[in-house]
Coordinates of C-alpha atoms in Angstrom, one line a residue:
M1098 CA -83.3 45.2 -9.0
R1099 CA -85.4 46.5 -6.0
R1100 CA -83.6 49.9 -6.3
L1101 CA -84.5 50.1 -9.9
L1102 CA -88.2 49.6 -9.1
I1103 CA -88.4 52.1 -6.2
M1104 CA -86.6 55.0 -8.0
P1105 CA -89.6 55.8 -10.5
A1106 CA -92.1 55.7 -7.6
L1107 CA -90.1 58.1 -5.7
L1108 CA -89.8 60.4 -8.6
A1109 CA -93.6 60.4 -9.1
L1110 CA -94.3 61.0 -5.5
L1111 CA -91.9 64.0 -5.4
S1112 CA -93.6 65.4 -8.5
T1113 CA -97.0 65.2 -6.7
V1114 CA -95.8 66.8 -3.6
S1115 CA -94.1 69.6 -5.5
F1116 CA -97.3 70.2 -7.4
A1117 CA -99.3 70.5 -4.1
Q1118 CA -96.7 72.8 -2.7
T1119 CA -97.0 75.0 -5.8
T1120 CA -100.7 75.1 -5.4
N1121 CA -100.6 76.1 -1.8
S1122 CA -97.9 78.7 -2.4
T1123 CA -100.3 80.6 -4.7
R1124 CA -102.6 81.2 -1.9
P1125 CA -102.4 84.2 0.4
A1126 CA -100.3 83.7 3.4
N1127 CA -103.1 84.4 5.8
E1128 CA -105.2 81.6 4.3
R1129 CA -104.9 78.1 5.7
P1130 CA -104.5 75.3 3.1
V1131 CA -107.7 73.5 2.4
I1132 CA -107.4 69.8 1.3
N1133 CA -110.6 69.3 -0.6
E1134 CA -111.9 66.4 -2.5
R1135 CA -110.3 67.6 -5.7
T1136 CA -106.9 67.6 -4.1
K1137 CA -107.4 64.2 -2.6
Q1138 CA -108.6 63.0 -6.0
D1139 CA -105.5 64.4 -7.6
V1140 CA -103.3 62.8 -5.0
R1141 CA -104.9 59.5 -5.6
E1142 CA -104.6 59.8 -9.3
G1143 CA -100.9 60.8 -8.8
V1144 CA -100.3 57.8 -6.5
N1145 CA -102.0 55.6 -9.0
K1146 CA -100.0 57.0 -11.8
V1147 CA -96.9 56.5 -9.7
E1148 CA -97.8 52.9 -9.0
Q1149 CA -98.7 52.4 -12.7
N1150 CA -95.4 53.9 -13.7
A1151 CA -93.5 51.9 -11.1
K1152 CA -95.1 48.7 -12.4
E1153 CA -94.4 49.6 -16.0
A1154 CA -90.8 50.5 -15.0
A1155 CA -90.5 47.3 -13.1
G1156 CA -91.8 45.4 -16.0
D1157 CA -89.4 47.1 -18.3
V1158 CA -86.6 46.5 -15.9
K1159 CA -87.5 42.8 -15.6
E1160 CA -87.8 42.4 -19.3
G1161 CA -84.5 44.3 -19.8
V1162 CA -82.8 42.1 -17.2
S1163 CA -84.3 39.0 -18.7
N1164 CA -83.2 40.0 -22.2
A1165 CA -79.7 40.9 -20.9
A1166 CA -79.4 37.6 -19.0
Q1167 CA -80.5 35.8 -22.1
E1168 CA -78.0 37.6 -24.2
V1169 CA -75.3 37.0 -21.5
K1170 CA -76.2 33.3 -21.6
E1171 CA -76.1 33.2 -25.3
E1172 CA -72.8 35.0 -25.4
T1173 CA -71.5 32.8 -22.7
K1174 CA -72.5 29.7 -24.6
E1175 CA -71.0 31.1 -27.7
A1176 CA -67.8 32.0 -25.8
V1177 CA -67.7 28.5 -24.2
R1178 CA -68.2 26.9 -27.6
D1179 CA -65.5 29.1 -29.1
V1180 CA -63.2 28.2 -26.2
K1181 CA -64.0 24.5 -26.6
Q1182 CA -63.5 24.8 -30.3
G1183 CA -60.2 26.7 -29.8
A1184 CA -59.0 24.2 -27.2
S1185 CA -60.0 21.3 -29.5
N1186 CA -58.2 22.9 -32.4
A1187 CA -55.2 23.7 -30.2
A1188 CA -55.2 20.1 -28.9
Q1189 CA -55.4 18.8 -32.4
D1190 CA -52.6 21.1 -33.5
I1191 CA -50.5 20.0 -30.5
K1192 CA -51.2 16.4 -31.3
E1193 CA -50.3 17.0 -35.0
G1194 CA -47.2 18.9 -33.9
T1195 CA -46.2 16.2 -31.4
R1196 CA -46.8 13.5 -33.9
N1197 CA -44.7 15.3 -36.5
T1198 CA -42.0 16.0 -33.9
V1199 CA -42.0 12.4 -32.8
Q1200 CA -41.8 11.3 -36.4
D1201 CA -38.9 13.7 -37.0
V1202 CA -37.1 12.5 -33.9
K1203 CA -37.6 8.9 -34.9
Q1204 CA -36.3 9.7 -38.4
A1205 CA -33.4 11.7 -37.0
T1206 CA -32.6 8.9 -34.5
S1207 CA -32.8 6.2 -37.1
T1208 CA -30.5 8.3 -39.4
A1209 CA -28.1 9.0 -36.6
T1210 CA -28.1 5.3 -35.5
E1211 CA -27.3 4.2 -39.0
E1212 CA -24.5 6.8 -39.2
V1213 CA -23.2 5.6 -35.8
K1214 CA -23.3 2.0 -36.9
E1215 CA -21.4 2.8 -40.1
E1216 CA -18.8 4.8 -38.1
V1217 CA -18.5 2.0 -35.5
K1218 CA -18.2 -0.6 -38.3
E1219 CA -15.5 1.5 -40.0
A1220 CA -13.7 2.1 -36.6
T1221 CA -13.9 -1.6 -35.8
Q1222 CA -12.5 -2.5 -39.1
D1223 CA -9.7 0.0 -38.6
V1224 CA -9.0 -1.4 -35.1
K1225 CA -9.0 -4.9 -36.4
E1226 CA -6.6 -3.9 -39.2
G1227 CA -4.4 -2.0 -36.8
T1228 CA -4.5 -4.8 -34.3
R1229 CA -3.6 -7.3 -37.0
N1230 CA -0.7 -5.2 -38.1
T1231 CA 0.5 -4.6 -34.5
V1232 CA 0.3 -8.3 -33.7
Q1233 CA 2.3 -9.1 -36.9
D1234 CA 4.8 -6.4 -35.9
V1235 CA 5.0 -7.9 -32.4
K1236 CA 5.4 -11.4 -33.8
D1237 CA 8.2 -10.2 -36.1
A1238 CA 9.9 -8.3 -33.3
T1239 CA 9.5 -11.2 -30.9
R1240 CA 10.9 -13.6 -33.5
N1241 CA 13.9 -11.3 -34.1
T1242 CA 14.4 -10.8 -30.3
V1243 CA 14.2 -14.5 -29.6
Q1244 CA 16.7 -15.1 -32.4
D1245 CA 19.0 -12.4 -31.1
V1246 CA 18.6 -13.8 -27.6
K1247 CA 19.4 -17.3 -28.8
E1248 CA 22.4 -16.1 -30.6
G1249 CA 23.5 -14.0 -27.6
V1250 CA 22.9 -17.0 -25.2
S1251 CA 24.8 -19.2 -27.6
N1252 CA 27.7 -16.8 -27.8
A1253 CA 27.6 -16.2 -24.0
T1254 CA 27.5 -20.0 -23.4
E1255 CA 30.5 -20.5 -25.6
E1256 CA 32.3 -17.6 -23.9
V1257 CA 31.3 -19.0 -20.5
K1258 CA 32.5 -22.5 -21.5
E1259 CA 35.8 -21.1 -22.8
T1260 CA 36.2 -19.0 -19.6
A1261 CA 35.2 -22.0 -17.5
Q1262 CA 37.8 -24.1 -19.3
E1263 CA 40.4 -21.4 -18.8
V1264 CA 39.5 -21.0 -15.1
S1265 CA 39.5 -24.8 -14.7
Q1266 CA 42.9 -25.0 -16.3
D1267 CA 44.1 -22.2 -14.1
V1268 CA 42.7 -23.8 -11.0
K1269 CA 44.1 -27.2 -11.9
Q1270 CA 47.5 -25.5 -12.5
E1271 CA 47.3 -23.7 -9.2
V1272 CA 46.2 -26.9 -7.5
R1273 CA 49.2 -28.7 -9.1
E1274 CA 51.5 -25.9 -8.0
L1275 CA 50.1 -26.0 -4.5
R1276 CA 50.3 -29.8 -4.4
R1277 CA 53.8 -29.6 -5.7
N1278 CA 54.6 -27.1 -3.0
E1279 CA 52.7 -28.9 -0.2
L1280 CA 54.7 -30.4 2.5
S1281 CA 54.5 -34.1 3.2
W1282 CA 54.0 -33.3 6.9
F1283 CA 50.3 -32.7 6.3
Q1284 CA 49.5 -36.0 4.5
P1285 CA 47.6 -38.8 6.3
G1286 CA 49.9 -41.1 8.4
S1287 CA 52.2 -38.3 9.5
F1288 CA 52.5 -37.3 13.1
F1289 CA 54.5 -34.7 15.1
A1290 CA 55.6 -33.7 18.6
G1291 CA 56.0 -30.1 19.7
A1292 CA 55.7 -27.6 22.5
S1293 CA 54.8 -23.9 22.9
L1294 CA 55.3 -21.2 25.4
G1295 CA 52.5 -18.7 26.0
F1296 CA 52.1 -15.3 27.6
G1297 CA 49.0 -13.7 29.1
L1298 CA 47.5 -10.7 27.2
G1299 CA 45.7 -9.0 30.2
R1300 CA 47.1 -5.7 31.4
G1301 CA 47.8 -5.0 35.0
S1302 CA 47.7 -8.7 36.0
G1303 CA 51.4 -9.4 36.1
T1304 CA 53.4 -12.0 34.1
Y1305 CA 51.4 -15.1 33.2
L1306 CA 53.2 -18.0 31.6
N1307 CA 52.0 -21.3 30.3
F1308 CA 53.9 -24.2 28.7
H1309 CA 52.2 -26.8 26.5
P1310 CA 53.9 -30.0 25.1
R1311 CA 51.8 -31.8 22.5
I1312 CA 51.7 -34.7 20.0
G1313 CA 49.4 -35.1 17.0
Y1314 CA 48.5 -37.4 14.1
F1315 CA 47.2 -36.5 10.6
F1316 CA 44.3 -38.7 9.7
L1317 CA 43.1 -36.6 6.6
P1318 CA 45.1 -34.2 4.4
G1319 CA 45.6 -31.2 6.5
V1320 CA 43.5 -32.5 9.4
M1321 CA 45.2 -33.5 12.6
A1322 CA 44.1 -34.6 16.1
G1323 CA 46.2 -34.9 19.2
L1324 CA 46.8 -34.6 22.9
R1325 CA 48.4 -31.9 25.0
Y1326 CA 49.5 -31.2 28.5
G1327 CA 49.7 -27.8 30.1
F1328 CA 51.5 -26.0 32.9
E1329 CA 50.3 -22.5 33.9
N1330 CA 51.7 -20.1 36.4
R1331 CA 51.1 -16.4 37.4
L1332 CA 54.5 -15.2 38.7
S1333 CA 53.2 -12.4 40.9
T1334 CA 50.9 -14.7 42.9
S1335 CA 50.8 -18.3 44.2
Y1336 CA 48.4 -19.4 41.4
R1337 CA 49.4 -22.3 39.2
A1338 CA 47.5 -25.0 37.3
N1339 CA 48.0 -28.2 35.4
Q1340 CA 45.7 -29.5 32.6
V1341 CA 45.4 -32.2 30.0
G1342 CA 43.2 -32.4 26.9
G1343 CA 42.6 -33.2 23.3
F1344 CA 42.6 -30.9 20.2
I1345 CA 41.9 -30.9 16.5
R1346 CA 43.7 -28.7 13.9
Y1347 CA 43.0 -27.9 10.2
Y1348 CA 45.6 -26.6 7.8
P1349 CA 43.9 -25.1 4.8
L1350 CA 47.4 -24.0 3.5
K1351 CA 49.9 -26.8 3.4
G1352 CA 53.0 -25.1 1.9
R1353 CA 56.2 -23.9 3.4
I1354 CA 54.1 -21.1 5.0
S1355 CA 50.9 -22.6 6.3
A1356 CA 47.9 -21.4 8.4
F1357 CA 45.8 -23.4 10.8
G1358 CA 42.8 -23.1 13.1
G1359 CA 42.0 -25.4 16.0
V1360 CA 39.7 -26.2 18.9
G1361 CA 40.4 -28.2 22.1
Y1362 CA 38.9 -29.5 25.3
N1363 CA 40.8 -29.6 28.6
V1364 CA 40.4 -30.7 32.2
G1365 CA 42.7 -29.5 35.0
R1366 CA 43.3 -28.5 38.6
E1367 CA 44.2 -25.2 40.2
Y1368 CA 46.6 -24.6 43.1
A1369 CA 46.9 -21.3 45.1
S1370 CA 47.3 -20.0 48.6
N1371 CA 43.5 -19.5 48.9
I1372 CA 42.8 -23.2 48.0
S1373 CA 43.0 -25.8 50.8
D1374 CA 44.7 -29.2 50.3
S1375 CA 41.4 -30.9 50.7
D1376 CA 39.9 -28.8 47.9
R1377 CA 40.8 -30.4 44.5
A1378 CA 39.7 -27.2 42.6
R1379 CA 39.1 -29.0 39.3
F1380 CA 38.0 -27.1 36.2
N1381 CA 37.0 -27.6 32.6
S1382 CA 38.0 -25.4 29.7
I1383 CA 37.6 -25.0 25.9
N1384 CA 40.3 -23.3 23.8
L1385 CA 40.1 -21.8 20.3
E1386 CA 43.3 -20.9 18.3
L1387 CA 44.4 -19.3 15.1
G1388 CA 48.0 -19.3 13.9
A1389 CA 50.6 -19.7 11.2
M1390 CA 53.6 -22.0 10.7
V1391 CA 56.9 -21.6 8.8
R1392 CA 59.1 -24.5 7.6
L1393 CA 62.5 -24.0 9.3
L1394 CA 64.2 -27.3 8.5
P1395 CA 63.2 -30.4 6.5
N1396 CA 61.4 -31.8 9.6
L1397 CA 61.1 -28.7 11.8
G1398 CA 58.6 -25.9 11.8
G1399 CA 58.1 -22.8 13.9
E1400 CA 54.6 -21.4 14.7
I1401 CA 52.9 -18.5 16.3
S1402 CA 49.2 -18.4 17.4
I1403 CA 46.6 -16.5 19.4
E1404 CA 44.6 -18.6 21.8
N1405 CA 41.5 -17.9 23.9
N1406 CA 40.3 -20.1 26.7
Y1407 CA 36.9 -20.4 28.3
Y1408 CA 36.8 -21.8 31.9
D1409 CA 33.9 -23.1 34.0
R1410 CA 35.6 -21.7 37.1
V1411 CA 38.3 -19.1 37.7
N1412 CA 40.3 -18.4 40.8
A1413 CA 40.7 -14.8 41.9
L1414 CA 44.5 -15.1 42.0
A1415 CA 44.6 -16.1 38.3
G1416 CA 43.9 -12.4 37.3
R1417 CA 42.7 -11.5 33.8
N1418 CA 45.3 -13.3 31.9
L1419 CA 43.7 -16.7 32.2
G1420 CA 41.7 -16.3 29.0
G1421 CA 43.6 -14.8 26.1
R1422 CA 47.3 -15.5 25.4
I1423 CA 49.8 -15.4 22.6
R1424 CA 51.9 -18.5 22.0
F1425 CA 55.2 -19.4 20.3
G1426 CA 56.2 -23.0 19.6
F1427 CA 58.1 -25.6 17.5
N1428 CA 56.9 -28.8 16.0
Y1429 CA 59.0 -31.8 14.8
Y1430 CA 57.4 -33.9 12.1
F1431 CA 58.2 -37.6 11.9
G1432 CA 58.2 -39.2 8.5
R1433 CA 59.6 -38.3 5.1
A1434 CA 61.6 -35.1 5.2
N1435 CA 60.7 -32.1 3.0
P1436 CA 63.4 -30.8 0.7

């Protein structure tokens, strides 16, 4: 604004100065300029005109600026009103659009919900129907399977009964045959007397002999208890021993060819060159035996057995034959003779 006011004043001052220079230039060069009252008066009038023009220009400028500012205010107000109106209209349009969209969404959701309900209802009905049919099929299949199983079990039971009867008959027949072939030796009340000769089984220990006489009594079918005495000798050394003990035998097979197993307990005394007369050298032993017997005569049987003995003490001169041995013997049975 200040620049707009100064520019006219400067233009007027320049015009005055230019006029004065023009006036002076018309004078001869040898004449000095003379500022007289006329000139001063002209300058004053020029300055006054310049001031007047500057004031008028400043007034015009102020008025123009005021008018422009007013117009700008009006236009700004109108623009603001237009913007507000446009924003209000846009907001209204957005509200209307949103309301319509929400309504459409609600309508579409409601329609979709109804369709889904119908489809679910139909699917549920189909599932119920299918389940009902499946359950009925399962029931029918189960009923048929149970019936088949019952019939199969019944048939199998009958077959098992028949097989069991046949097996029972066969077993009874076998038992009768076995009893028919059983010897009277093995019945309760029968007793026998016998003896056996044994040989040691250990290698590199020389010849080892033992002789055992025995007597026994059957108190149950095939079960016998008795007493025995033993003489043992290792021929390559000075070792010998005597023992006495009891034993029990069981004969699971009681025919002309029989088998037996037994166990016994013995106490004895050892004699050897490394044992002093004052040392009694007593020992305890347990023997286990397995063997077989064959009827030779109506009251006589021959047997072979393998026996193993376990001692609580062992003399060094006895060698390795003291434990295991093979035995051969004969038994004479008192009582009713077998044909």
